[in-house]
Coordinates of C-alpha atoms (C1' of nucleotides) in Angstrom, one line a residue:
Chain A
X13 CA 17.4 -13.2 -29.2
X14 CA 20.8 -11.8 -29.8
X15 CA 19.5 -8.3 -29.9
X16 CA 17.2 -8.6 -26.9
X17 CA 19.1 -6.1 -24.9
X18 CA 19.1 -3.7 -27.8
X19 CA 15.4 -4.2 -28.4
X20 CA 14.7 -3.5 -24.8
X21 CA 16.9 -0.4 -24.9
X22 CA 15.0 0.9 -27.8
X23 CA 11.7 0.7 -25.9
X24 CA 13.3 2.7 -23.1
X25 CA 14.7 5.3 -25.4
X26 CA 11.3 5.7 -27.0
X27 CA 10.0 6.6 -23.6
X28 CA 12.8 9.0 -22.9
X29 CA 14.5 6.8 -20.4
X30 CA 18.3 6.6 -20.7
X31 CA 19.0 2.9 -21.1
X32 CA 21.5 2.2 -18.4
X33 CA 22.5 -1.4 -17.8
X34 CA 20.5 -1.8 -14.7
X35 CA 17.5 -0.2 -16.2
X36 CA 17.5 -2.6 -19.1
X37 CA 17.9 -5.5 -16.8
X38 CA 15.0 -4.5 -14.6
X39 CA 12.8 -3.8 -17.6
X40 CA 13.8 -7.2 -19.0
X41 CA 12.9 -8.8 -15.7
X42 CA 9.4 -7.3 -15.9
X43 CA 8.9 -8.4 -19.5
X44 CA 10.1 -12.0 -18.8
X45 CA 8.3 -12.3 -15.4
X46 CA 4.6 -11.5 -15.8
X47 CA 4.0 -12.5 -12.2
X48 CA 3.3 -9.1 -10.6
X49 CA 6.6 -9.3 -8.8
X50 CA 7.3 -7.3 -5.7
X51 CA 10.4 -5.2 -5.2
X52 CA 11.6 -7.9 -2.9
X53 CA 11.3 -10.5 -5.6
X54 CA 12.9 -8.5 -8.3
X55 CA 15.7 -7.7 -6.0
X56 CA 16.5 -11.2 -4.8
X57 CA 16.2 -12.7 -8.3
X58 CA 18.3 -10.1 -10.1
X59 CA 20.9 -10.0 -7.4
X60 CA 22.1 -13.4 -8.4
X61 CA 23.4 -11.9 -11.7
X62 CA 23.9 -8.4 -10.5
X63 CA 25.5 -8.6 -7.1
X64 CA 25.9 -4.9 -6.7
X65 CA 22.3 -4.1 -7.4
X66 CA 20.6 -2.2 -4.6
X67 CA 17.0 -2.0 -3.7
X68 CA 17.2 1.8 -3.9
X69 CA 17.9 1.5 -7.6
X70 CA 14.9 -0.8 -8.1
X71 CA 12.7 1.6 -6.3
X72 CA 14.1 4.5 -8.3
X73 CA 13.8 2.6 -11.6
X74 CA 10.3 1.5 -11.0
X75 CA 9.2 4.9 -10.1
X76 CA 10.8 6.2 -13.3
X77 CA 9.1 3.5 -15.4
X78 CA 5.8 4.3 -13.8
X79 CA 6.2 8.0 -14.6
X80 CA 7.1 7.2 -18.2
X81 CA 4.3 4.8 -18.6
X82 CA 6.0 1.6 -19.3
X83 CA 5.2 -0.1 -16.0
X84 CA 2.6 0.4 -13.4
X85 CA 2.1 -0.1 -9.7
X86 CA -0.7 -2.4 -8.9
X87 CA -1.9 -0.8 -5.7
X88 CA -4.0 2.4 -5.7
X89 CA -0.8 4.1 -4.8
X90 CA -1.5 4.5 -1.1
X91 CA 0.5 3.4 1.7
X92 CA -2.3 4.4 4.0
X93 CA -5.4 2.3 3.7
X94 CA -8.7 4.1 3.4
X95 CA -12.0 2.8 4.5
X96 CA -15.4 2.8 3.0
X97 CA -18.9 1.7 4.0
X98 CA -19.8 -1.1 1.8
X99 CA -21.9 0.3 -1.0
X100 CA -22.6 -1.0 -4.4
X101 CA -22.0 0.3 -7.9
X102 CA -19.4 3.0 -7.6
X103 CA -15.8 3.3 -8.6
X104 CA -13.1 5.4 -7.2
X105 CA -11.2 8.1 -9.0
X106 CA -8.0 9.3 -7.5
X107 CA -6.5 12.6 -8.6
X108 CA -2.8 12.4 -8.9
X109 CA -2.5 16.1 -8.4
X110 CA -4.5 16.9 -5.2
X111 CA -4.9 13.3 -4.0
X112 CA -8.6 13.6 -3.5
X113 CA -10.7 10.5 -4.2
X114 CA -14.0 10.9 -6.0
X115 CA -16.8 8.4 -6.3
X116 CA -18.4 7.9 -9.6
X117 CA -21.3 5.8 -10.7
X118 CA -20.6 2.6 -12.5
X119 CA -22.4 -0.6 -12.9
X120 CA -19.7 -2.9 -11.8
X121 CA -21.8 -6.0 -12.5
X122 CA -21.8 -5.1 -16.1
X123 CA -18.2 -6.2 -16.1
X124 CA -18.3 -9.7 -17.3
X125 CA -16.5 -12.1 -15.0
X126 CA -14.1 -12.6 -17.8
X127 CA -12.5 -16.0 -17.8
X128 CA -12.8 -16.6 -14.1
X129 CA -14.9 -19.7 -14.3
X130 CA -14.9 -21.5 -11.0
X131 CA -13.6 -18.5 -9.1
X132 CA -15.6 -17.2 -6.2
X133 CA -15.7 -13.4 -6.5
X134 CA -16.4 -11.6 -3.2
X135 CA -15.5 -8.1 -4.1
X136 CA -15.1 -6.0 -7.3
X137 CA -13.2 -2.8 -7.3
X138 CA -12.7 -0.3 -10.0
X139 CA -10.0 2.4 -9.6
X140 CA -9.3 5.1 -12.0
X141 CA -6.5 7.6 -11.8
X142 CA -5.8 10.9 -13.5
X143 CA -6.4 14.6 -13.0
X144 CA -9.7 15.9 -11.7
X145 CA -11.5 18.8 -13.2
X146 CA -10.4 21.3 -10.6
X147 CA -6.7 20.5 -11.1
X148 CA -6.5 20.8 -14.9
Chain B
X19 CA -32.2 10.9 15.3
X20 CA -33.0 9.9 18.8
X21 CA -32.4 6.3 18.0
X22 CA -29.4 6.7 15.9
X23 CA -27.1 4.8 18.2
X24 CA -29.7 2.0 18.5
X25 CA -30.2 1.8 14.7
X26 CA -26.4 1.5 14.2
X27 CA -26.2 -1.1 16.9
X28 CA -28.8 -3.1 15.1
X29 CA -26.8 -3.1 11.9
X30 CA -23.8 -4.4 13.8
X31 CA -25.8 -7.1 15.6
X32 CA -27.2 -8.3 12.2
X33 CA -23.7 -8.9 11.1
X34 CA -22.8 -10.7 14.3
X35 CA -20.7 -7.9 15.7
X36 CA -21.2 -7.2 19.4
X37 CA -22.1 -3.5 19.5
X38 CA -19.6 -2.1 21.9
X39 CA -19.6 1.7 22.4
X40 CA -16.5 2.2 20.4
X41 CA -17.6 0.0 17.6
X42 CA -20.8 1.9 17.3
X43 CA -19.0 5.2 17.2
X44 CA -16.5 4.1 14.6
X45 CA -19.3 2.7 12.5
X46 CA -21.2 5.9 12.9
X47 CA -18.2 7.8 11.8
X48 CA -18.0 5.8 8.6
X49 CA -21.6 6.3 7.9
X50 CA -21.5 10.0 8.5
X51 CA -18.2 10.7 6.8
X52 CA -18.3 9.3 3.3
X53 CA -14.9 10.7 2.6
X54 CA -12.8 7.5 2.4
X55 CA -11.1 8.4 5.7
X56 CA -7.8 7.0 6.7
X57 CA -7.2 5.5 10.1
X58 CA -5.3 8.6 11.0
X59 CA -8.4 10.8 10.2
X60 CA -10.8 8.6 12.1
X61 CA -8.5 8.6 15.0
X62 CA -7.9 12.3 15.3
X63 CA -11.6 13.2 14.7
X64 CA -13.0 10.7 17.1
X65 CA -10.4 11.4 19.8
X66 CA -12.0 14.7 20.4
X67 CA -15.0 13.0 21.8
X68 CA -13.5 9.8 22.9
X69 CA -10.2 10.8 24.5
X70 CA -9.2 7.2 25.5
X71 CA -9.7 5.8 22.0
X72 CA -6.6 4.1 20.7
X73 CA -5.4 3.5 17.2
X74 CA -5.1 -0.2 17.9
X75 CA -8.9 -0.3 18.5
X76 CA -9.5 1.4 15.2
X77 CA -7.4 -1.1 13.4
X78 CA -9.0 -4.0 15.2
X79 CA -12.5 -2.6 14.6
X80 CA -12.0 -1.9 10.9
X81 CA -10.5 -5.3 10.4
X82 CA -13.6 -6.8 12.1
X83 CA -15.9 -4.7 10.0
X84 CA -14.1 -5.8 6.8
X85 CA -14.3 -9.4 7.8
X86 CA -18.0 -9.1 8.5
X87 CA -18.6 -7.2 5.3
X88 CA -19.9 -3.8 6.5
X89 CA -16.8 -1.9 5.6
X90 CA -14.1 -2.4 3.1
X91 CA -10.5 -1.4 2.6
X92 CA -9.9 0.6 -0.5
X93 CA -6.5 -0.7 -1.4
X94 CA -5.9 -4.1 -2.9
X95 CA -4.9 -5.2 0.6
X96 CA -1.2 -5.1 -0.1
X97 CA 1.4 -3.3 1.8
X98 CA 3.9 -4.3 -0.7
X99 CA 3.4 -2.8 -4.1
X100 CA 3.5 -5.1 -7.1
X101 CA 4.6 -4.1 -10.6
X102 CA 3.3 -4.8 -14.0
X103 CA 4.3 -4.1 -17.5
X104 CA 1.7 -1.8 -18.9
X105 CA -0.7 -3.9 -20.9
X106 CA -4.3 -3.2 -21.8
X107 CA -7.5 -4.9 -21.1
X108 CA -7.0 -7.1 -18.2
X109 CA -8.1 -7.1 -14.6
X110 CA -6.5 -8.6 -11.5
X111 CA -8.1 -11.2 -9.3
X112 CA -6.5 -11.7 -5.9
X113 CA -7.2 -14.9 -4.0
X114 CA -7.7 -14.2 -0.3
X115 CA -6.7 -17.7 0.5
X116 CA -3.4 -18.3 -1.3
X117 CA -2.6 -14.6 -2.1
X118 CA -2.0 -15.4 -5.7
X119 CA -2.9 -12.8 -8.3
X120 CA -4.5 -13.9 -11.6
X121 CA -5.0 -11.8 -14.7
X122 CA -8.3 -12.1 -16.4
X123 CA -9.5 -10.6 -19.7
X124 CA -11.8 -7.7 -19.4
X125 CA -12.6 -4.8 -21.7
X126 CA -12.0 -2.0 -19.3
X127 CA -13.0 0.6 -21.9
X128 CA -16.5 -0.9 -21.9
X129 CA -16.7 0.7 -18.5
X130 CA -18.4 4.0 -19.2
X131 CA -16.6 7.0 -17.7
X132 CA -19.5 7.4 -15.4
X133 CA -20.1 11.0 -14.3
X134 CA -16.5 12.0 -14.6
X135 CA -17.1 14.8 -17.1
X136 CA -14.0 17.0 -17.4
X137 CA -11.8 14.5 -15.6
X138 CA -8.6 13.4 -17.3
X139 CA -8.4 9.6 -16.9
X140 CA -4.9 8.2 -17.2
X141 CA -5.3 4.7 -15.8
X142 CA -8.1 2.3 -15.2
X143 CA -7.8 -0.6 -12.9
X144 CA -10.1 -3.4 -12.0
X145 CA -9.5 -5.5 -9.0
X146 CA -11.5 -8.5 -7.9
X147 CA -11.1 -10.4 -4.8
X148 CA -12.3 -13.8 -3.7
X149 CA -11.3 -17.4 -3.7
X150 CA -9.6 -19.0 -6.7
X151 CA -10.6 -22.3 -8.1
X152 CA -7.8 -24.2 -6.5
X153 CA -8.6 -23.0 -3.0
X154 CA -12.3 -23.7 -2.9
Chain C
dT20 C1' -21.0 -8.2 43.9
dT21 C1' -18.0 -11.7 41.7
dC22 C1' -16.3 -13.9 37.9
dC23 C1' -15.1 -14.9 33.1
dG24 C1' -14.7 -13.8 28.5
dT25 C1' -14.4 -10.0 25.5
dT26 C1' -12.8 -5.5 24.2
dT27 C1' -9.6 -2.0 24.5
dT28 C1' -5.2 0.0 25.4
dG29 C1' -0.3 1.1 25.1
dT30 C1' 3.9 0.0 23.5
dA31 C1' 7.2 -2.4 21.0
dA32 C1' 8.3 -4.7 16.8
dT33 C1' 8.0 -5.2 11.8
dG34 C1' 8.6 -4.1 7.3
dA35 C1' 8.0 -1.3 3.1
dT36 C1' 9.3 2.9 1.3
dT37 C1' 11.8 7.3 1.0
dA38 C1' 15.6 10.7 1.7
dC39 C1' 20.0 11.9 1.0
dA40 C1' 24.8 12.2 0.8
dA41 C1' 28.6 9.7 -1.2
dT42 C1' 30.3 7.1 -4.9
dT43 C1' 30.5 5.2 -9.4
dC44 C1' 29.5 5.4 -14.1
dT45 C1' 29.1 7.4 -18.9
dA46 C1' 29.3 10.4 -22.6
dT47 C1' 31.4 14.1 -24.6
dA48 C1' 35.1 17.5 -25.5
dA49 C1' 39.8 18.8 -25.3
Chain D
dT28 C1' 43.4 9.0 -24.2
dT29 C1' 42.2 11.8 -20.4
dA30 C1' 39.5 15.2 -18.0
dT31 C1' 35.1 16.7 -16.5
dA32 C1' 30.2 17.3 -15.7
dG33 C1' 26.0 15.3 -15.1
dA34 C1' 23.4 11.2 -14.4
dA35 C1' 22.9 6.8 -12.2
dT36 C1' 23.6 4.0 -8.4
dT37 C1' 24.6 2.7 -3.8
dG38 C1' 24.2 2.2 1.3
dT39 C1' 22.4 3.7 5.2
dA40 C1' 19.4 6.1 8.1
dA41 C1' 14.9 7.8 8.9
dT42 C1' 9.9 7.6 8.3
dC43 C1' 5.6 5.8 8.9
dA44 C1' 1.6 2.6 8.5
dT45 C1' 0.5 -1.6 10.4
dT46 C1' 0.7 -5.7 13.5
dA47 C1' 1.7 -8.3 17.7
dC48 C1' 1.0 -8.9 22.3
dA49 C1' 0.5 -8.6 27.1
dA50 C1' -1.8 -6.0 30.5
dA51 C1' -5.9 -3.4 31.9
dA52 C1' -10.7 -2.2 31.6
dC53 C1' -15.3 -3.4 30.7
dG54 C1' -19.9 -5.9 30.7
dG55 C1' -23.1 -9.3 31.3
dA56 C1' -24.6 -13.5 33.8
dA57 C1' -25.0 -15.9 38.2

DNA sequence: TTCCGTTTTGTAATGATTACAATTCTATAA
DNA sequence: TTATAGAATTGTAATCATTACAAAACGGAA
């Protein structure tokens, strides 16, 4: 436990992220709080110990983490909702480059319901992200 | 084709949606444009033919359609992004009632890559929605 | 036609996110 | 140790999708 900060710093360095103090603390927060926190939550919790922390830093840092692959955003990365006629058995692929969204066939019901016993599942969505053929 | 409006109206009535003219036109737009349109796109396209159409109506109507199950929103219904440490093989279940998000085990790589030949897939996300055990 | 409830409109408010310039920090070299 | 350059952080203002809400328009029943 004594080397926690150091261990975390190592992870950042491996991913080519300079381990500044704030970055380490934000990363540590994510590791210790597996609760899908919002920026707001991260901010209000960490501010108790880091009074000068600003939201802008959190946004910057999370964006950096996402780019480097050690954290990810849980929305499909849209601030604008998009709408769809209800239709079964397809997933959505979003190209990071051109932003286009492609449908692809997938049997979503093949997905087991995992360990969701007793849960009522109304909707199943599968989202992939990457680079489409045309943008490679 | 002559009865298009009427056919669409029937679908709405089946779902207990009073088929007002604007509602039919918005539904028709979704049926004819399988392009995951945004509210902005729906608005600017439909406005050419329906000059008095307002965005508020589109928001209202899409919300109604979603509630009645004939359309769906393609985001996980959050305006606030949530963050996650990168970790493999779990999906996210969001309870519509309490808003909590649960992880569940799933082998996402079991999902075939569908017909995405030549696409580079960086990230695969599975989102379920419904009612959790505690809220039933 | 009149009336009532529903739908639609327009605008103002909200709230997350981004942009950006100014400030602070950090590591390295003199 | 001090100076300096580049990176990180801050704070605030701007942006933009979405929601709230009251007023107006609409539509069907009597």
